[in-house]
Amino acid sequence: MRRGGKHIFVRIRALDELDDLPPPSPLPLIRFCGARGCKRRARPGGRHCSGCHAAAVRRWREAHRHELAVRRRDAAASRDDDARARDSARAKLAMALRRGAIQRGRCVDCGATDVIGLIADPARWREVVWVCREHRQAELERRRDATAQRAADAKQAAWYAERTRALAAIELLPPAEWARLHALAARGPAGTQLSPGAPLYVMNLVRVYKASFDRGEL
Ligand SMILES: [Zn+2]
Ligand SMILES: [Zn+2]
């Protein structure tokens, strides 16, 4: 008994001495590639190693090459259309100014009379905003901010639409699939469990549903 007591005392002393040492740094988390039969390490933040990821991207591009080509063509065509429309709007404004149909205004910021006209929408080229050189940059920045805000709003709306679609589709899954996706969605950062109402839970759920769908598992 005495020996046992002494033993415990020594161990506590040893622990106390360890308290003065810096805590050990956490072990680096090694994750392996999720591809079947692959033994390499996953990319940071990714599920697969860089080789398997690149191969998956190649396969996806190959499978979607027709859509991608159409999208590229449409984008190029609409860029050309935009440029043409802007040129035409500027030409119309210049003509209207020469004919006196439109008068130059004053700078919207400072009231200066040495101004240039900014056309926001080529289809409504008569709605010109007049700015001096000094305030042109400020006006362009305001427009860029407004455009960025619209893009962010559109992205948000697209996410909500996708979320609604995915959640509806998940409800129609067979019970086993439904449970599997919900179990994956509950995995929070650093081993925490998320509750079904948490925003991150819903994001996870939609993400794992999409990933399973893209892999053809559903
Ligand atoms: Zn791999
Ligand atoms: Zn000005």
mmCIF file of N, CA, C and O in Angstrom, residues 132-210:
data_model
loop_
_atom_site.group_PDB
_atom_site.id
_atom_site.type_symbol
_atom_site.label_atom_id
_atom_site.label_comp_id
_atom_site.label_asym_id
_atom_site.label_seq_id
_atom_site.Cartn_x
_atom_site.Cartn_y
_atom_site.Cartn_z
ATOM 1 N N CYS A 132 -17.393 65.208 -64.363
ATOM 2 C CA CYS A 132 -16.117 65.807 -64.738
ATOM 3 C C CYS A 132 -15.065 64.707 -64.692
ATOM 4 O O CYS A 132 -15.322 63.613 -64.184
ATOM 5 N N ARG A 133 -13.880 64.980 -65.215
ATOM 6 C CA ARG A 133 -12.828 63.961 -65.231
ATOM 7 C C ARG A 133 -12.500 63.478 -63.836
ATOM 8 O O ARG A 133 -12.270 62.296 -63.606
ATOM 9 N N GLU A 134 -12.495 64.459 -62.930
ATOM 10 C CA GLU A 134 -12.097 64.132 -61.560
ATOM 11 C C GLU A 134 -13.086 63.156 -60.924
ATOM 12 O O GLU A 134 -12.686 62.281 -60.167
ATOM 13 N N HIS A 135 -14.378 63.322 -61.219
ATOM 14 C CA HIS A 135 -15.378 62.491 -60.555
ATOM 15 C C HIS A 135 -15.819 61.293 -61.385
ATOM 16 O O HIS A 135 -16.676 60.527 -60.963
ATOM 17 N N ARG A 136 -15.193 61.147 -62.539
ATOM 18 C CA ARG A 136 -15.534 60.019 -63.396
ATOM 19 C C ARG A 136 -15.214 58.703 -62.701
ATOM 20 O O ARG A 136 -16.017 57.779 -62.672
ATOM 21 N N GLN A 137 -14.035 58.681 -62.070
ATOM 22 C CA GLN A 137 -13.597 57.464 -61.393
ATOM 23 C C GLN A 137 -14.556 57.086 -60.274
ATOM 24 O O GLN A 137 -14.939 55.926 -60.135
ATOM 25 N N ALA A 138 -14.987 58.104 -59.509
ATOM 26 C CA ALA A 138 -15.906 57.848 -58.388
ATOM 27 C C ALA A 138 -17.216 57.262 -58.909
ATOM 28 O O ALA A 138 -17.757 56.319 -58.337
ATOM 29 N N GLU A 139 -17.709 57.821 -60.022
ATOM 30 C CA GLU A 139 -18.973 57.340 -60.587
ATOM 31 C C GLU A 139 -18.818 55.901 -61.093
ATOM 32 O O GLU A 139 -19.680 55.054 -60.878
ATOM 33 N N LEU A 140 -17.667 55.634 -61.759
ATOM 34 C CA LEU A 140 -17.431 54.272 -62.256
ATOM 35 C C LEU A 140 -17.355 53.284 -61.105
ATOM 36 O O LEU A 140 -17.863 52.171 -61.197
ATOM 37 N N GLU A 141 -16.726 53.718 -60.005
ATOM 38 C CA GLU A 141 -16.634 52.835 -58.835
ATOM 39 C C GLU A 141 -18.014 52.574 -58.235
ATOM 40 O O GLU A 141 -18.322 51.450 -57.848
ATOM 41 N N ARG A 142 -18.830 53.631 -58.181
ATOM 42 C CA ARG A 142 -20.204 53.446 -57.681
ATOM 43 C C ARG A 142 -20.922 52.401 -58.523
ATOM 44 O O ARG A 142 -21.633 51.552 -58.011
ATOM 45 N N ARG A 143 -20.719 52.491 -59.839
ATOM 46 C CA ARG A 143 -21.396 51.533 -60.725
ATOM 47 C C ARG A 143 -20.878 50.125 -60.541
ATOM 48 O O ARG A 143 -21.644 49.170 -60.573
ATOM 49 N N ARG A 144 -19.556 50.034 -60.385
ATOM 50 C CA ARG A 144 -18.971 48.695 -60.171
ATOM 51 C C ARG A 144 -19.533 48.090 -58.895
ATOM 52 O O ARG A 144 -19.897 46.917 -58.864
ATOM 53 N N ASP A 145 -19.633 48.927 -57.832
ATOM 54 C CA ASP A 145 -20.189 48.430 -56.566
ATOM 55 C C ASP A 145 -21.620 47.957 -56.758
ATOM 56 O O ASP A 145 -22.014 46.913 -56.254
ATOM 57 N N ALA A 146 -22.407 48.758 -57.505
ATOM 58 C CA ALA A 146 -23.812 48.398 -57.725
ATOM 59 C C ALA A 146 -23.895 47.084 -58.508
ATOM 60 O O ALA A 146 -24.716 46.216 -58.199
ATOM 61 N N THR A 147 -23.014 46.939 -59.514
ATOM 62 C CA THR A 147 -23.006 45.702 -60.305
ATOM 63 C C THR A 147 -22.613 44.517 -59.442
ATOM 64 O O THR A 147 -23.229 43.452 -59.511
ATOM 65 N N ALA A 148 -21.589 44.718 -58.598
ATOM 66 C CA ALA A 148 -21.132 43.637 -57.719
ATOM 67 C C ALA A 148 -22.249 43.246 -56.760
ATOM 68 O O ALA A 148 -22.459 42.064 -56.482
ATOM 69 N N GLN A 149 -22.985 44.265 -56.269
ATOM 70 C CA GLN A 149 -24.094 43.993 -55.339
ATOM 71 C C GLN A 149 -25.174 43.171 -56.049
ATOM 72 O O GLN A 149 -25.684 42.197 -55.493
ATOM 73 N N ARG A 150 -25.478 43.551 -57.294
ATOM 74 C CA ARG A 150 -26.489 42.795 -58.060
ATOM 75 C C ARG A 150 -26.031 41.358 -58.261
ATOM 76 O O ARG A 150 -26.817 40.426 -58.139
ATOM 77 N N ALA A 151 -24.727 41.191 -58.580
ATOM 78 C CA ALA A 151 -24.190 39.840 -58.807
ATOM 79 C C ALA A 151 -24.284 39.021 -57.520
ATOM 80 O O ALA A 151 -24.659 37.845 -57.546
ATOM 81 N N ALA A 152 -23.969 39.668 -56.380
ATOM 82 C CA ALA A 152 -24.034 38.965 -55.099
ATOM 83 C C ALA A 152 -25.478 38.565 -54.793
ATOM 84 O O ALA A 152 -25.739 37.454 -54.316
ATOM 85 N N ASP A 153 -26.420 39.484 -55.072
ATOM 86 C CA ASP A 153 -27.839 39.184 -54.844
ATOM 87 C C ASP A 153 -28.283 38.009 -55.711
ATOM 88 O O ASP A 153 -29.011 37.127 -55.255
ATOM 89 N N ALA A 154 -27.819 38.012 -56.973
ATOM 90 C CA ALA A 154 -28.209 36.938 -57.897
ATOM 91 C C ALA A 154 -27.651 35.605 -57.414
ATOM 92 O O ALA A 154 -28.326 34.573 -57.470
ATOM 93 N N LYS A 155 -26.404 35.645 -56.912
ATOM 94 C CA LYS A 155 -25.765 34.425 -56.427
ATOM 95 C C LYS A 155 -26.541 33.879 -55.222
ATOM 96 O O LYS A 155 -26.775 32.676 -55.112
ATOM 97 N N GLN A 156 -26.916 34.808 -54.354
ATOM 98 C CA GLN A 156 -27.687 34.432 -53.162
ATOM 99 C C GLN A 156 -29.017 33.801 -53.570
ATOM 100 O O GLN A 156 -29.405 32.753 -53.049
ATOM 101 N N ALA A 157 -29.686 34.420 -54.534
ATOM 102 C CA ALA A 157 -30.983 33.915 -54.998
ATOM 103 C C ALA A 157 -30.802 32.532 -55.625
ATOM 104 O O ALA A 157 -31.615 31.627 -55.400
ATOM 105 N N ALA A 158 -29.694 32.367 -56.383
ATOM 106 C CA ALA A 158 -29.431 31.072 -57.038
ATOM 107 C C ALA A 158 -29.192 29.993 -55.984
ATOM 108 O O ALA A 158 -29.675 28.866 -56.110
ATOM 109 N N TRP A 159 -28.454 30.374 -54.916
ATOM 110 C CA TRP A 159 -28.182 29.411 -53.843
ATOM 111 C C TRP A 159 -29.490 28.993 -53.171
ATOM 112 O O TRP A 159 -29.720 27.819 -52.926
ATOM 113 N N TYR A 160 -30.392 29.944 -52.915
ATOM 114 C CA TYR A 160 -31.661 29.600 -52.279
ATOM 115 C C TYR A 160 -32.491 28.684 -53.158
ATOM 116 O O TYR A 160 -33.109 27.732 -52.672
ATOM 117 N N ALA A 161 -32.478 28.965 -54.471
ATOM 118 C CA ALA A 161 -33.249 28.125 -55.389
ATOM 119 C C ALA A 161 -32.687 26.702 -55.394
ATOM 120 O O ALA A 161 -33.427 25.718 -55.323
ATOM 121 N N GLU A 162 -31.346 26.624 -55.431
ATOM 122 C CA GLU A 162 -30.688 25.319 -55.469
ATOM 123 C C GLU A 162 -30.937 24.559 -54.162
ATOM 124 O O GLU A 162 -31.209 23.359 -54.156
ATOM 125 N N ARG A 163 -30.867 25.297 -53.068
ATOM 126 C CA ARG A 163 -31.102 24.726 -51.746
ATOM 127 C C ARG A 163 -32.516 24.151 -51.666
ATOM 128 O O ARG A 163 -32.725 23.033 -51.189
ATOM 129 N N THR A 164 -33.486 24.919 -52.131
ATOM 130 C CA THR A 164 -34.879 24.476 -52.089
ATOM 131 C C THR A 164 -35.053 23.200 -52.906
ATOM 132 O O THR A 164 -35.677 22.242 -52.453
ATOM 133 N N ARG A 165 -34.460 23.196 -54.109
ATOM 134 C CA ARG A 165 -34.548 22.020 -54.989
ATOM 135 C C ARG A 165 -33.915 20.802 -54.324
ATOM 136 O O ARG A 165 -34.501 19.722 -54.293
ATOM 137 N N ALA A 166 -32.690 21.009 -53.786
ATOM 138 C CA ALA A 166 -31.943 19.888 -53.191
ATOM 139 C C ALA A 166 -32.687 19.333 -51.974
ATOM 140 O O ALA A 166 -32.832 18.119 -51.839
ATOM 141 N N LEU A 167 -33.191 20.223 -51.113
ATOM 142 C CA LEU A 167 -33.875 19.754 -49.902
ATOM 143 C C LEU A 167 -35.135 18.977 -50.261
ATOM 144 O O LEU A 167 -35.449 17.959 -49.634
ATOM 145 N N ALA A 168 -35.834 19.432 -51.292
ATOM 146 C CA ALA A 168 -37.035 18.714 -51.734
ATOM 147 C C ALA A 168 -36.658 17.338 -52.269
ATOM 148 O O ALA A 168 -37.318 16.336 -51.973
ATOM 149 N N ALA A 169 -35.545 17.285 -53.037
ATOM 150 C CA ALA A 169 -35.105 16.011 -53.618
ATOM 151 C C ALA A 169 -34.643 15.050 -52.523
ATOM 152 O O ALA A 169 -34.896 13.842 -52.598
ATOM 153 N N ILE A 170 -33.985 15.593 -51.489
ATOM 154 C CA ILE A 170 -33.482 14.746 -50.396
ATOM 155 C C ILE A 170 -34.655 14.076 -49.673
ATOM 156 O O ILE A 170 -34.584 12.900 -49.302
ATOM 157 N N GLU A 171 -35.759 14.824 -49.505
ATOM 158 C CA GLU A 171 -36.928 14.264 -48.814
ATOM 159 C C GLU A 171 -37.511 13.065 -49.568
ATOM 160 O O GLU A 171 -38.178 12.231 -48.983
ATOM 161 N N LEU A 172 -37.244 12.997 -50.870
ATOM 162 C CA LEU A 172 -37.806 11.905 -51.673
ATOM 163 C C LEU A 172 -36.856 10.712 -51.782
ATOM 164 O O LEU A 172 -37.179 9.718 -52.430
ATOM 165 N N LEU A 173 -35.677 10.818 -51.136
ATOM 166 C CA LEU A 173 -34.700 9.721 -51.235
ATOM 167 C C LEU A 173 -35.161 8.514 -50.420
ATOM 168 O O LEU A 173 -35.926 8.662 -49.465
ATOM 169 N N PRO A 174 -34.665 7.319 -50.770
ATOM 170 C CA PRO A 174 -34.933 6.149 -49.919
ATOM 171 C C PRO A 174 -34.381 6.406 -48.513
ATOM 172 O O PRO A 174 -33.376 7.116 -48.382
ATOM 173 N N PRO A 175 -35.002 5.852 -47.472
ATOM 174 C CA PRO A 175 -34.609 6.164 -46.078
ATOM 175 C C PRO A 175 -33.119 5.995 -45.808
ATOM 176 O O PRO A 175 -32.529 6.816 -45.102
ATOM 177 N N ALA A 176 -32.491 4.951 -46.365
ATOM 178 C CA ALA A 176 -31.074 4.710 -46.082
ATOM 179 C C ALA A 176 -30.216 5.849 -46.627
ATOM 180 O O ALA A 176 -29.307 6.342 -45.942
ATOM 181 N N GLU A 177 -30.515 6.288 -47.860
ATOM 182 C CA GLU A 177 -29.768 7.399 -48.468
ATOM 183 C C GLU A 177 -30.004 8.679 -47.679
ATOM 184 O O GLU A 177 -29.096 9.461 -47.428
ATOM 185 N N TRP A 178 -31.266 8.877 -47.335
ATOM 186 C CA TRP A 178 -31.654 10.068 -46.562
ATOM 187 C C TRP A 178 -30.828 10.129 -45.279
ATOM 188 O O TRP A 178 -30.236 11.143 -44.956
ATOM 189 N N ALA A 179 -30.744 8.989 -44.570
ATOM 190 C CA ALA A 179 -30.027 8.937 -43.297
ATOM 191 C C ALA A 179 -28.530 9.149 -43.517
ATOM 192 O O ALA A 179 -27.863 9.829 -42.732
ATOM 193 N N ARG A 180 -27.994 8.568 -44.592
ATOM 194 C CA ARG A 180 -26.562 8.700 -44.862
ATOM 195 C C ARG A 180 -26.203 10.172 -45.082
ATOM 196 O O ARG A 180 -25.236 10.681 -44.511
ATOM 197 N N LEU A 181 -26.986 10.872 -45.912
ATOM 198 C CA LEU A 181 -26.701 12.281 -46.191
ATOM 199 C C LEU A 181 -26.842 13.124 -44.922
ATOM 200 O O LEU A 181 -26.028 14.004 -44.661
ATOM 201 N N HIS A 182 -27.874 12.833 -44.114
ATOM 202 C CA HIS A 182 -28.047 13.607 -42.889
ATOM 203 C C HIS A 182 -26.907 13.361 -41.915
ATOM 204 O O HIS A 182 -26.476 14.277 -41.216
ATOM 205 N N ALA A 183 -26.399 12.125 -41.873
ATOM 206 C CA ALA A 183 -25.272 11.826 -40.984
ATOM 207 C C ALA A 183 -24.033 12.599 -41.437
ATOM 208 O O ALA A 183 -23.300 13.149 -40.611
ATOM 209 N N LEU A 184 -23.819 12.678 -42.755
ATOM 210 C CA LEU A 184 -22.667 13.432 -43.282
ATOM 211 C C LEU A 184 -22.838 14.917 -42.980
ATOM 212 O O LEU A 184 -21.875 15.607 -42.643
ATOM 213 N N ALA A 185 -24.073 15.405 -43.119
ATOM 214 C CA ALA A 185 -24.327 16.840 -42.919
ATOM 215 C C ALA A 185 -24.085 17.256 -41.475
ATOM 216 O O ALA A 185 -23.741 18.399 -41.201
ATOM 217 N N ALA A 186 -24.249 16.322 -40.548
ATOM 218 C CA ALA A 186 -24.106 16.651 -39.127
ATOM 219 C C ALA A 186 -22.647 16.824 -38.719
ATOM 220 O O ALA A 186 -22.357 17.332 -37.641
ATOM 221 N N ARG A 187 -21.714 16.440 -39.593
ATOM 222 C CA ARG A 187 -20.290 16.552 -39.250
ATOM 223 C C ARG A 187 -19.834 17.998 -39.320
ATOM 224 O O ARG A 187 -19.745 18.572 -40.399
ATOM 225 N N GLY A 188 -19.579 18.572 -38.163
ATOM 226 C CA GLY A 188 -19.114 19.953 -38.111
ATOM 227 C C GLY A 188 -17.603 20.016 -38.147
ATOM 228 O O GLY A 188 -16.941 18.975 -38.229
ATOM 229 N N PRO A 189 -17.021 21.230 -38.069
ATOM 230 C CA PRO A 189 -15.564 21.351 -38.066
ATOM 231 C C PRO A 189 -14.979 20.734 -36.798
ATOM 232 O O PRO A 189 -15.615 20.771 -35.738
ATOM 233 N N ALA A 190 -13.804 20.162 -36.911
ATOM 234 C CA ALA A 190 -13.041 19.599 -35.785
ATOM 235 C C ALA A 190 -13.851 18.591 -34.977
ATOM 236 O O ALA A 190 -13.855 18.616 -33.749
ATOM 237 N N GLY A 191 -14.580 17.716 -35.669
ATOM 238 C CA GLY A 191 -15.255 16.620 -34.989
ATOM 239 C C GLY A 191 -16.513 17.006 -34.232
ATOM 240 O O GLY A 191 -17.043 16.193 -33.480
ATOM 241 N N THR A 192 -16.990 18.251 -34.376
ATOM 242 C CA THR A 192 -18.219 18.638 -33.681
ATOM 243 C C THR A 192 -19.438 18.107 -34.427
ATOM 244 O O THR A 192 -19.361 17.791 -35.610
ATOM 245 N N GLN A 193 -20.552 17.983 -33.697
ATOM 246 C CA GLN A 193 -21.814 17.547 -34.299
ATOM 247 C C GLN A 193 -22.694 18.775 -34.487
ATOM 248 O O GLN A 193 -22.862 19.568 -33.564
ATOM 249 N N LEU A 194 -23.236 18.933 -35.666
ATOM 250 C CA LEU A 194 -24.112 20.079 -35.914
ATOM 251 C C LEU A 194 -25.558 19.649 -35.697
ATOM 252 O O LEU A 194 -25.919 18.508 -35.948
ATOM 253 N N SER A 195 -26.365 20.598 -35.241
ATOM 254 C CA SER A 195 -27.782 20.273 -35.079
ATOM 255 C C SER A 195 -28.497 20.590 -36.392
ATOM 256 O O SER A 195 -28.085 21.479 -37.131
ATOM 257 N N PRO A 196 -29.569 19.828 -36.688
ATOM 258 C CA PRO A 196 -30.221 19.946 -37.994
ATOM 259 C C PRO A 196 -30.683 21.357 -38.351
ATOM 260 O O PRO A 196 -30.842 21.661 -39.522
ATOM 261 N N GLY A 197 -30.888 22.227 -37.359
ATOM 262 C CA GLY A 197 -31.338 23.574 -37.682
ATOM 263 C C GLY A 197 -30.198 24.512 -38.059
ATOM 264 O O GLY A 197 -30.439 25.597 -38.573
ATOM 265 N N ALA A 198 -28.941 24.112 -37.790
ATOM 266 C CA ALA A 198 -27.805 25.011 -37.996
ATOM 267 C C ALA A 198 -27.613 25.317 -39.483
ATOM 268 O O ALA A 198 -27.749 24.424 -40.312
ATOM 269 N N PRO A 199 -27.281 26.582 -39.803
ATOM 270 C CA PRO A 199 -27.076 26.936 -41.222
ATOM 271 C C PRO A 199 -26.007 26.061 -41.882
ATOM 272 O O PRO A 199 -26.160 25.654 -43.045
ATOM 273 N N LEU A 200 -24.937 25.764 -41.124
ATOM 274 C CA LEU A 200 -23.852 24.959 -41.690
ATOM 275 C C LEU A 200 -24.342 23.539 -41.999
ATOM 276 O O LEU A 200 -23.916 22.916 -42.965
ATOM 277 N N TYR A 201 -25.239 23.045 -41.163
ATOM 278 C CA TYR A 201 -25.821 21.718 -41.389
ATOM 279 C C TYR A 201 -26.540 21.686 -42.740
ATOM 280 O O TYR A 201 -26.340 20.775 -43.549
ATOM 281 N N VAL A 202 -27.365 22.702 -42.976
ATOM 282 C CA VAL A 202 -28.130 22.750 -44.235
ATOM 283 C C VAL A 202 -27.174 22.875 -45.425
ATOM 284 O O VAL A 202 -27.324 22.194 -46.444
ATOM 285 N N MET A 203 -26.137 23.728 -45.271
ATOM 286 C CA MET A 203 -25.151 23.884 -46.349
ATOM 287 C C MET A 203 -24.469 22.553 -46.624
ATOM 288 O O MET A 203 -24.299 22.154 -47.781
ATOM 289 N N ASN A 204 -24.066 21.865 -45.549
ATOM 290 C CA ASN A 204 -23.432 20.542 -45.689
ATOM 291 C C ASN A 204 -24.356 19.578 -46.415
ATOM 292 O O ASN A 204 -23.933 18.842 -47.300
ATOM 293 N N LEU A 205 -25.620 19.587 -46.002
ATOM 294 C CA LEU A 205 -26.591 18.646 -46.551
ATOM 295 C C LEU A 205 -26.723 18.841 -48.064
ATOM 296 O O LEU A 205 -26.668 17.882 -48.839
ATOM 297 N N VAL A 206 -26.857 20.102 -48.459
ATOM 298 C CA VAL A 206 -26.997 20.405 -49.896
ATOM 299 C C VAL A 206 -25.711 20.006 -50.628
ATOM 300 O O VAL A 206 -25.753 19.427 -51.711
ATOM 301 N N ARG A 207 -24.562 20.291 -49.984
ATOM 302 C CA ARG A 207 -23.272 19.989 -50.602
ATOM 303 C C ARG A 207 -23.090 18.474 -50.780
ATOM 304 O O ARG A 207 -22.728 18.019 -51.873
ATOM 305 N N VAL A 208 -23.378 17.702 -49.736
ATOM 306 C CA VAL A 208 -23.165 16.251 -49.858
ATOM 307 C C VAL A 208 -24.184 15.648 -50.832
ATOM 308 O O VAL A 208 -23.864 14.707 -51.560
ATOM 309 N N TYR A 209 -25.378 16.229 -50.856
ATOM 310 C CA TYR A 209 -26.376 15.747 -51.828
ATOM 311 C C TYR A 209 -25.865 15.981 -53.248
ATOM 312 O O TYR A 209 -25.884 15.086 -54.090
ATOM 313 N N LYS A 210 -25.384 17.212 -53.508
ATOM 314 C CA LYS A 210 -24.890 17.540 -54.851
ATOM 315 C C LYS A 210 -23.711 16.653 -55.232
ATOM 316 O O LYS A 210 -23.612 16.179 -56.359
#
